Protein backbone atom coordinates (compact mmCIF):
# COMPACT_ATOMS: atom_id res chain seq x y z
CA UNK A 1 0.00 0.00 0.00
CA UNK A 2 1.40 3.39 -1.00
CA UNK A 3 2.05 5.78 1.86
CA UNK A 4 0.12 9.05 1.64
CA UNK A 5 2.28 12.02 0.76
CA UNK A 6 2.33 14.63 3.53
CA UNK A 7 1.38 18.04 2.25
CA UNK A 8 3.85 20.65 3.45
CA UNK A 9 2.45 24.11 4.15
CA UNK A 10 4.97 26.71 3.01
CA UNK A 11 4.77 30.44 3.51
CA UNK A 12 6.17 32.57 0.70
CA UNK A 13 7.66 35.84 1.90
CA UNK A 14 8.38 37.90 -1.21
CA UNK A 15 10.71 40.86 -1.17
CA UNK A 16 13.62 42.62 -2.77
CA UNK A 17 15.62 42.11 0.45
CA UNK A 18 17.85 45.00 -0.55
CA UNK A 19 19.23 44.27 2.04
CA UNK A 20 17.50 41.74 4.27
CA UNK A 21 17.17 43.15 7.80
CA UNK A 22 16.00 42.08 11.24
CA UNK A 23 12.47 43.31 10.53
CA UNK A 24 12.22 40.67 7.80
CA UNK A 25 13.68 38.04 10.13
CA UNK A 26 11.17 38.86 12.89
CA UNK A 27 8.22 38.44 10.52
CA UNK A 28 9.61 35.15 9.16
CA UNK A 29 10.27 33.91 12.70
CA UNK A 30 6.78 34.90 13.82
CA UNK A 31 5.16 33.06 10.92
CA UNK A 32 7.15 29.93 11.79
CA UNK A 33 6.51 30.09 15.50
CA UNK A 34 2.94 31.36 15.74
CA UNK A 35 1.13 29.93 12.71
CA UNK A 36 0.62 26.49 11.19
CA UNK A 37 3.31 26.92 8.52
CA UNK A 38 5.92 24.16 8.23
CA UNK A 39 8.50 26.33 6.47
CA UNK A 40 8.99 29.88 5.21
CA UNK A 41 10.73 30.62 1.95
CA UNK A 42 12.24 34.06 1.48
CA UNK A 43 11.45 34.69 -2.18
CA UNK A 44 13.97 37.19 -3.53
CA UNK A 45 12.32 39.25 -6.26
CA UNK A 46 14.50 40.12 -9.26
CA UNK A 47 12.31 43.09 -10.07
CA UNK A 48 8.98 44.18 -8.63
CA UNK A 49 6.80 45.46 -11.49
CA UNK A 50 5.46 48.20 -9.20
CA UNK A 51 8.89 49.49 -8.15
CA UNK A 52 11.76 51.19 -9.90
CA UNK A 53 14.70 48.91 -10.61
CA UNK A 54 17.60 51.36 -10.34
CA UNK A 55 18.26 50.95 -6.61
CA UNK A 56 18.43 47.14 -6.65
CA UNK A 57 21.68 45.44 -5.77
CA UNK A 58 22.65 42.59 -8.13
CA UNK A 59 20.39 39.55 -7.76
CA UNK A 60 23.15 37.15 -6.69
CA UNK A 61 24.33 39.46 -3.92
CA UNK A 62 20.84 39.85 -2.45
CA UNK A 63 20.40 36.08 -2.65
CA UNK A 64 23.74 35.55 -0.89
CA UNK A 65 22.73 37.89 1.94
CA UNK A 66 19.42 36.07 2.48
CA UNK A 67 21.22 32.72 2.41
CA UNK A 68 23.61 33.69 5.17
CA UNK A 69 20.77 35.28 7.17
CA UNK A 70 18.74 32.04 7.27
CA UNK A 71 21.46 29.39 7.18
CA UNK A 72 21.12 28.41 10.84
CA UNK A 73 17.37 27.68 10.62
CA UNK A 74 16.37 24.60 8.58
CA UNK A 75 12.77 25.83 8.37
CA UNK A 76 13.81 28.99 6.54
CA UNK A 77 14.95 28.94 2.94
CA UNK A 78 16.44 31.55 0.63
CA UNK A 79 14.83 31.09 -2.78
CA UNK A 80 16.05 32.47 -6.10
CA UNK A 81 13.20 30.71 -7.91
CA UNK A 82 11.98 33.90 -9.57
CA UNK A 83 15.41 34.60 -11.04
CA UNK A 84 14.75 31.87 -13.63
CA UNK A 85 11.32 33.20 -14.64
CA UNK A 86 10.47 35.83 -17.28
CA UNK A 87 10.76 39.40 -16.05
CA UNK A 88 9.11 41.30 -14.64
CA UNK A 89 7.94 38.55 -12.32
CA UNK A 90 4.32 38.29 -11.20
CA UNK A 91 3.17 36.42 -8.11
CA UNK A 92 0.47 34.44 -9.92
CA UNK A 93 2.98 33.14 -12.50
CA UNK A 94 5.48 32.22 -9.79
CA UNK A 95 2.83 30.25 -7.90
CA UNK A 96 1.82 28.29 -11.00
CA UNK A 97 5.46 27.29 -11.59
CA UNK A 98 6.03 26.45 -7.93
CA UNK A 99 2.98 24.18 -7.85
CA UNK A 100 4.25 22.37 -10.94
CA UNK A 101 7.62 21.76 -9.30
CA UNK A 102 6.37 21.05 -5.77
CA UNK A 103 3.01 19.26 -6.07
CA UNK A 104 3.20 18.11 -2.43
CA UNK A 105 3.41 21.70 -1.12
CA UNK A 106 0.59 24.07 -0.32
CA UNK A 107 1.70 27.67 -0.66
CA UNK A 108 0.58 30.58 1.49
CA UNK A 109 1.42 34.22 0.78
CA UNK A 110 2.96 36.26 3.60
CA UNK A 111 2.56 40.03 3.33
CA UNK A 112 1.84 43.20 5.26
CA UNK A 113 -1.36 45.21 5.13
CA UNK A 114 0.56 47.76 3.05
CA UNK A 115 0.01 45.59 -0.06
CA UNK A 116 -3.69 46.33 -0.14
CA UNK A 117 -3.81 49.91 -1.49
CA UNK A 118 -2.26 48.65 -4.76
CA UNK A 119 -3.40 45.03 -4.58
CA UNK A 120 -5.94 45.58 -7.38
CA UNK A 121 -2.97 46.23 -9.69
CA UNK A 122 -1.53 42.75 -9.15
CA UNK A 123 -1.88 40.43 -12.11
CA UNK A 124 -4.97 38.23 -11.66
CA UNK A 125 -5.42 39.41 -8.08
CA UNK A 126 -8.95 37.96 -7.93
CA UNK A 127 -7.60 34.50 -8.73
CA UNK A 128 -4.95 34.87 -6.04
CA UNK A 129 -7.60 35.77 -3.46
CA UNK A 130 -9.81 32.91 -4.50
CA UNK A 131 -7.17 30.18 -4.56
CA UNK A 132 -4.54 31.05 -1.95
CA UNK A 133 -4.36 31.90 1.73
CA UNK A 134 -2.85 35.24 2.69
CA UNK A 135 -1.14 35.44 6.09
CA UNK A 136 -1.14 39.18 6.67
CA UNK A 137 0.68 41.11 9.37
CA UNK A 138 -0.44 44.60 10.28
CA UNK A 139 1.61 47.59 9.18
CA UNK A 140 0.99 50.94 10.91
CA UNK A 141 -1.06 53.27 8.74
CA UNK A 142 -2.52 50.48 6.61
CA UNK A 143 -5.50 48.21 7.04
CA UNK A 144 -6.91 45.41 4.94
CA UNK A 145 -10.01 47.41 4.03
CA UNK A 146 -12.57 45.37 2.11
CA UNK A 147 -10.12 42.47 1.86
CA UNK A 148 -10.38 41.85 5.63
CA UNK A 149 -13.69 40.06 5.11
CA UNK A 150 -12.22 37.61 2.62
CA UNK A 151 -11.98 34.14 4.22
CA UNK A 152 -8.56 33.60 2.63
CA UNK A 153 -7.12 36.74 4.26
CA UNK A 154 -5.98 35.99 7.81
CA UNK A 155 -4.66 38.89 9.88
CA UNK A 156 -1.93 38.26 12.45
CA UNK A 157 -0.79 40.63 15.19
CA UNK A 158 2.90 40.07 14.54
CA UNK A 159 5.48 42.37 16.14
CA UNK A 160 6.60 44.79 13.45
CA UNK A 161 9.75 46.89 13.43
CA UNK A 162 9.47 50.14 11.54
CA UNK A 163 12.68 49.65 9.66
CA UNK A 164 13.12 49.61 5.90
CA UNK A 165 15.81 48.57 3.48
CA UNK A 166 15.84 52.10 2.03
CA UNK A 167 16.56 53.47 5.53
CA UNK A 168 19.52 51.10 5.83
CA UNK A 169 20.85 51.97 2.38
CA UNK A 170 20.67 55.68 3.16
CA UNK A 171 22.28 55.18 6.56
CA UNK A 172 25.20 53.36 4.93
CA UNK A 173 25.59 56.16 2.42
CA UNK A 174 25.68 58.61 5.31
CA UNK A 175 28.38 56.61 7.09
CA UNK A 176 26.11 55.45 9.91
CA UNK A 177 26.64 52.23 11.87
CA UNK A 178 23.86 49.76 10.93
CA UNK A 179 25.25 46.66 12.64
CA UNK A 180 22.16 46.01 14.80
CA UNK A 181 19.68 46.54 11.98
CA UNK A 182 20.76 43.48 9.99
CA UNK A 183 21.85 39.95 10.97
CA UNK A 184 25.51 39.85 12.06
CA UNK A 185 26.78 37.90 9.07
CA UNK A 186 24.85 40.14 6.68
CA UNK A 187 26.48 43.16 8.31
CA UNK A 188 29.92 41.60 7.78
CA UNK A 189 29.11 40.83 4.14
CA UNK A 190 27.86 44.37 3.45
CA UNK A 191 30.98 45.85 5.01
CA UNK A 192 33.31 43.49 3.18
CA UNK A 193 31.69 44.18 -0.19
CA UNK A 194 31.19 47.93 0.42
CA UNK A 195 27.55 47.66 -0.63
CA UNK A 196 25.33 50.74 -0.84
CA UNK A 197 28.13 53.14 -0.02
CA UNK A 198 27.76 55.02 -3.28
CA UNK A 199 24.31 53.95 -4.50
CA UNK A 200 21.37 56.28 -4.83
CA UNK A 201 18.55 56.18 -2.34
Coordinates of C-alpha atoms in Angstrom, one line a residue:
X1 CA 0.0 0.0 0.0
X2 CA 1.4 3.4 -1.0
X3 CA 2.0 5.8 1.9
X4 CA 0.1 9.0 1.6
X5 CA 2.3 12.0 0.8
X6 CA 2.3 14.6 3.5
X7 CA 1.4 18.0 2.3
X8 CA 3.8 20.7 3.5
X9 CA 2.5 24.1 4.1
X10 CA 5.0 26.7 3.0
X11 CA 4.8 30.4 3.5
X12 CA 6.2 32.6 0.7
X13 CA 7.7 35.8 1.9
X14 CA 8.4 37.9 -1.2
X15 CA 10.7 40.9 -1.2
X16 CA 13.6 42.6 -2.8
X17 CA 15.6 42.1 0.5
X18 CA 17.8 45.0 -0.5
X19 CA 19.2 44.3 2.0
X20 CA 17.5 41.7 4.3
X21 CA 17.2 43.1 7.8
X22 CA 16.0 42.1 11.2
X23 CA 12.5 43.3 10.5
X24 CA 12.2 40.7 7.8
X25 CA 13.7 38.0 10.1
X26 CA 11.2 38.9 12.9
X27 CA 8.2 38.4 10.5
X28 CA 9.6 35.1 9.2
X29 CA 10.3 33.9 12.7
X30 CA 6.8 34.9 13.8
X31 CA 5.2 33.1 10.9
X32 CA 7.2 29.9 11.8
X33 CA 6.5 30.1 15.5
X34 CA 2.9 31.4 15.7
X35 CA 1.1 29.9 12.7
X36 CA 0.6 26.5 11.2
X37 CA 3.3 26.9 8.5
X38 CA 5.9 24.2 8.2
X39 CA 8.5 26.3 6.5
X40 CA 9.0 29.9 5.2
X41 CA 10.7 30.6 1.9
X42 CA 12.2 34.1 1.5
X43 CA 11.5 34.7 -2.2
X44 CA 14.0 37.2 -3.5
X45 CA 12.3 39.2 -6.3
X46 CA 14.5 40.1 -9.3
X47 CA 12.3 43.1 -10.1
X48 CA 9.0 44.2 -8.6
X49 CA 6.8 45.5 -11.5
X50 CA 5.5 48.2 -9.2
X51 CA 8.9 49.5 -8.2
X52 CA 11.8 51.2 -9.9
X53 CA 14.7 48.9 -10.6
X54 CA 17.6 51.4 -10.3
X55 CA 18.3 51.0 -6.6
X56 CA 18.4 47.1 -6.6
X57 CA 21.7 45.4 -5.8
X58 CA 22.6 42.6 -8.1
X59 CA 20.4 39.6 -7.8
X60 CA 23.2 37.2 -6.7
X61 CA 24.3 39.5 -3.9
X62 CA 20.8 39.9 -2.4
X63 CA 20.4 36.1 -2.7
X64 CA 23.7 35.5 -0.9
X65 CA 22.7 37.9 1.9
X66 CA 19.4 36.1 2.5
X67 CA 21.2 32.7 2.4
X68 CA 23.6 33.7 5.2
X69 CA 20.8 35.3 7.2
X70 CA 18.7 32.0 7.3
X71 CA 21.5 29.4 7.2
X72 CA 21.1 28.4 10.8
X73 CA 17.4 27.7 10.6
X74 CA 16.4 24.6 8.6
X75 CA 12.8 25.8 8.4
X76 CA 13.8 29.0 6.5
X77 CA 14.9 28.9 2.9
X78 CA 16.4 31.6 0.6
X79 CA 14.8 31.1 -2.8
X80 CA 16.0 32.5 -6.1
X81 CA 13.2 30.7 -7.9
X82 CA 12.0 33.9 -9.6
X83 CA 15.4 34.6 -11.0
X84 CA 14.8 31.9 -13.6
X85 CA 11.3 33.2 -14.6
X86 CA 10.5 35.8 -17.3
X87 CA 10.8 39.4 -16.1
X88 CA 9.1 41.3 -14.6
X89 CA 7.9 38.5 -12.3
X90 CA 4.3 38.3 -11.2
X91 CA 3.2 36.4 -8.1
X92 CA 0.5 34.4 -9.9
X93 CA 3.0 33.1 -12.5
X94 CA 5.5 32.2 -9.8
X95 CA 2.8 30.2 -7.9
X96 CA 1.8 28.3 -11.0
X97 CA 5.5 27.3 -11.6
X98 CA 6.0 26.5 -7.9
X99 CA 3.0 24.2 -7.9
X100 CA 4.2 22.4 -10.9
X101 CA 7.6 21.8 -9.3
X102 CA 6.4 21.0 -5.8
X103 CA 3.0 19.3 -6.1
X104 CA 3.2 18.1 -2.4
X105 CA 3.4 21.7 -1.1
X106 CA 0.6 24.1 -0.3
X107 CA 1.7 27.7 -0.7
X108 CA 0.6 30.6 1.5
X109 CA 1.4 34.2 0.8
X110 CA 3.0 36.3 3.6
X111 CA 2.6 40.0 3.3
X112 CA 1.8 43.2 5.3
X113 CA -1.4 45.2 5.1
X114 CA 0.6 47.8 3.1
X115 CA 0.0 45.6 -0.1
X116 CA -3.7 46.3 -0.1
X117 CA -3.8 49.9 -1.5
X118 CA -2.3 48.7 -4.8
X119 CA -3.4 45.0 -4.6
X120 CA -5.9 45.6 -7.4
X121 CA -3.0 46.2 -9.7
X122 CA -1.5 42.7 -9.1
X123 CA -1.9 40.4 -12.1
X124 CA -5.0 38.2 -11.7
X125 CA -5.4 39.4 -8.1
X126 CA -9.0 38.0 -7.9
X127 CA -7.6 34.5 -8.7
X128 CA -4.9 34.9 -6.0
X129 CA -7.6 35.8 -3.5
X130 CA -9.8 32.9 -4.5
X131 CA -7.2 30.2 -4.6
X132 CA -4.5 31.1 -1.9
X133 CA -4.4 31.9 1.7
X134 CA -2.8 35.2 2.7
X135 CA -1.1 35.4 6.1
X136 CA -1.1 39.2 6.7
X137 CA 0.7 41.1 9.4
X138 CA -0.4 44.6 10.3
X139 CA 1.6 47.6 9.2
X140 CA 1.0 50.9 10.9
X141 CA -1.1 53.3 8.7
X142 CA -2.5 50.5 6.6
X143 CA -5.5 48.2 7.0
X144 CA -6.9 45.4 4.9
X145 CA -10.0 47.4 4.0
X146 CA -12.6 45.4 2.1
X147 CA -10.1 42.5 1.9
X148 CA -10.4 41.9 5.6
X149 CA -13.7 40.1 5.1
X150 CA -12.2 37.6 2.6
X151 CA -12.0 34.1 4.2
X152 CA -8.6 33.6 2.6
X153 CA -7.1 36.7 4.3
X154 CA -6.0 36.0 7.8
X155 CA -4.7 38.9 9.9
X156 CA -1.9 38.3 12.5
X157 CA -0.8 40.6 15.2
X158 CA 2.9 40.1 14.5
X159 CA 5.5 42.4 16.1
X160 CA 6.6 44.8 13.4
X161 CA 9.8 46.9 13.4
X162 CA 9.5 50.1 11.5
X163 CA 12.7 49.7 9.7
X164 CA 13.1 49.6 5.9
X165 CA 15.8 48.6 3.5
X166 CA 15.8 52.1 2.0
X167 CA 16.6 53.5 5.5
X168 CA 19.5 51.1 5.8
X169 CA 20.9 52.0 2.4
X170 CA 20.7 55.7 3.2
X171 CA 22.3 55.2 6.6
X172 CA 25.2 53.4 4.9
X173 CA 25.6 56.2 2.4
X174 CA 25.7 58.6 5.3
X175 CA 28.4 56.6 7.1
X176 CA 26.1 55.5 9.9
X177 CA 26.6 52.2 11.9
X178 CA 23.9 49.8 10.9
X179 CA 25.2 46.7 12.6
X180 CA 22.2 46.0 14.8
X181 CA 19.7 46.5 12.0
X182 CA 20.8 43.5 10.0
X183 CA 21.9 39.9 11.0
X184 CA 25.5 39.9 12.1
X185 CA 26.8 37.9 9.1
X186 CA 24.8 40.1 6.7
X187 CA 26.5 43.2 8.3
X188 CA 29.9 41.6 7.8
X189 CA 29.1 40.8 4.1
X190 CA 27.9 44.4 3.4
X191 CA 31.0 45.9 5.0
X192 CA 33.3 43.5 3.2
X193 CA 31.7 44.2 -0.2
X194 CA 31.2 47.9 0.4
X195 CA 27.6 47.7 -0.6
X196 CA 25.3 50.7 -0.8
X197 CA 28.1 53.1 0.0
X198 CA 27.8 55.0 -3.3
X199 CA 24.3 54.0 -4.5
X200 CA 21.4 56.3 -4.8
X201 CA 18.5 56.2 -2.3

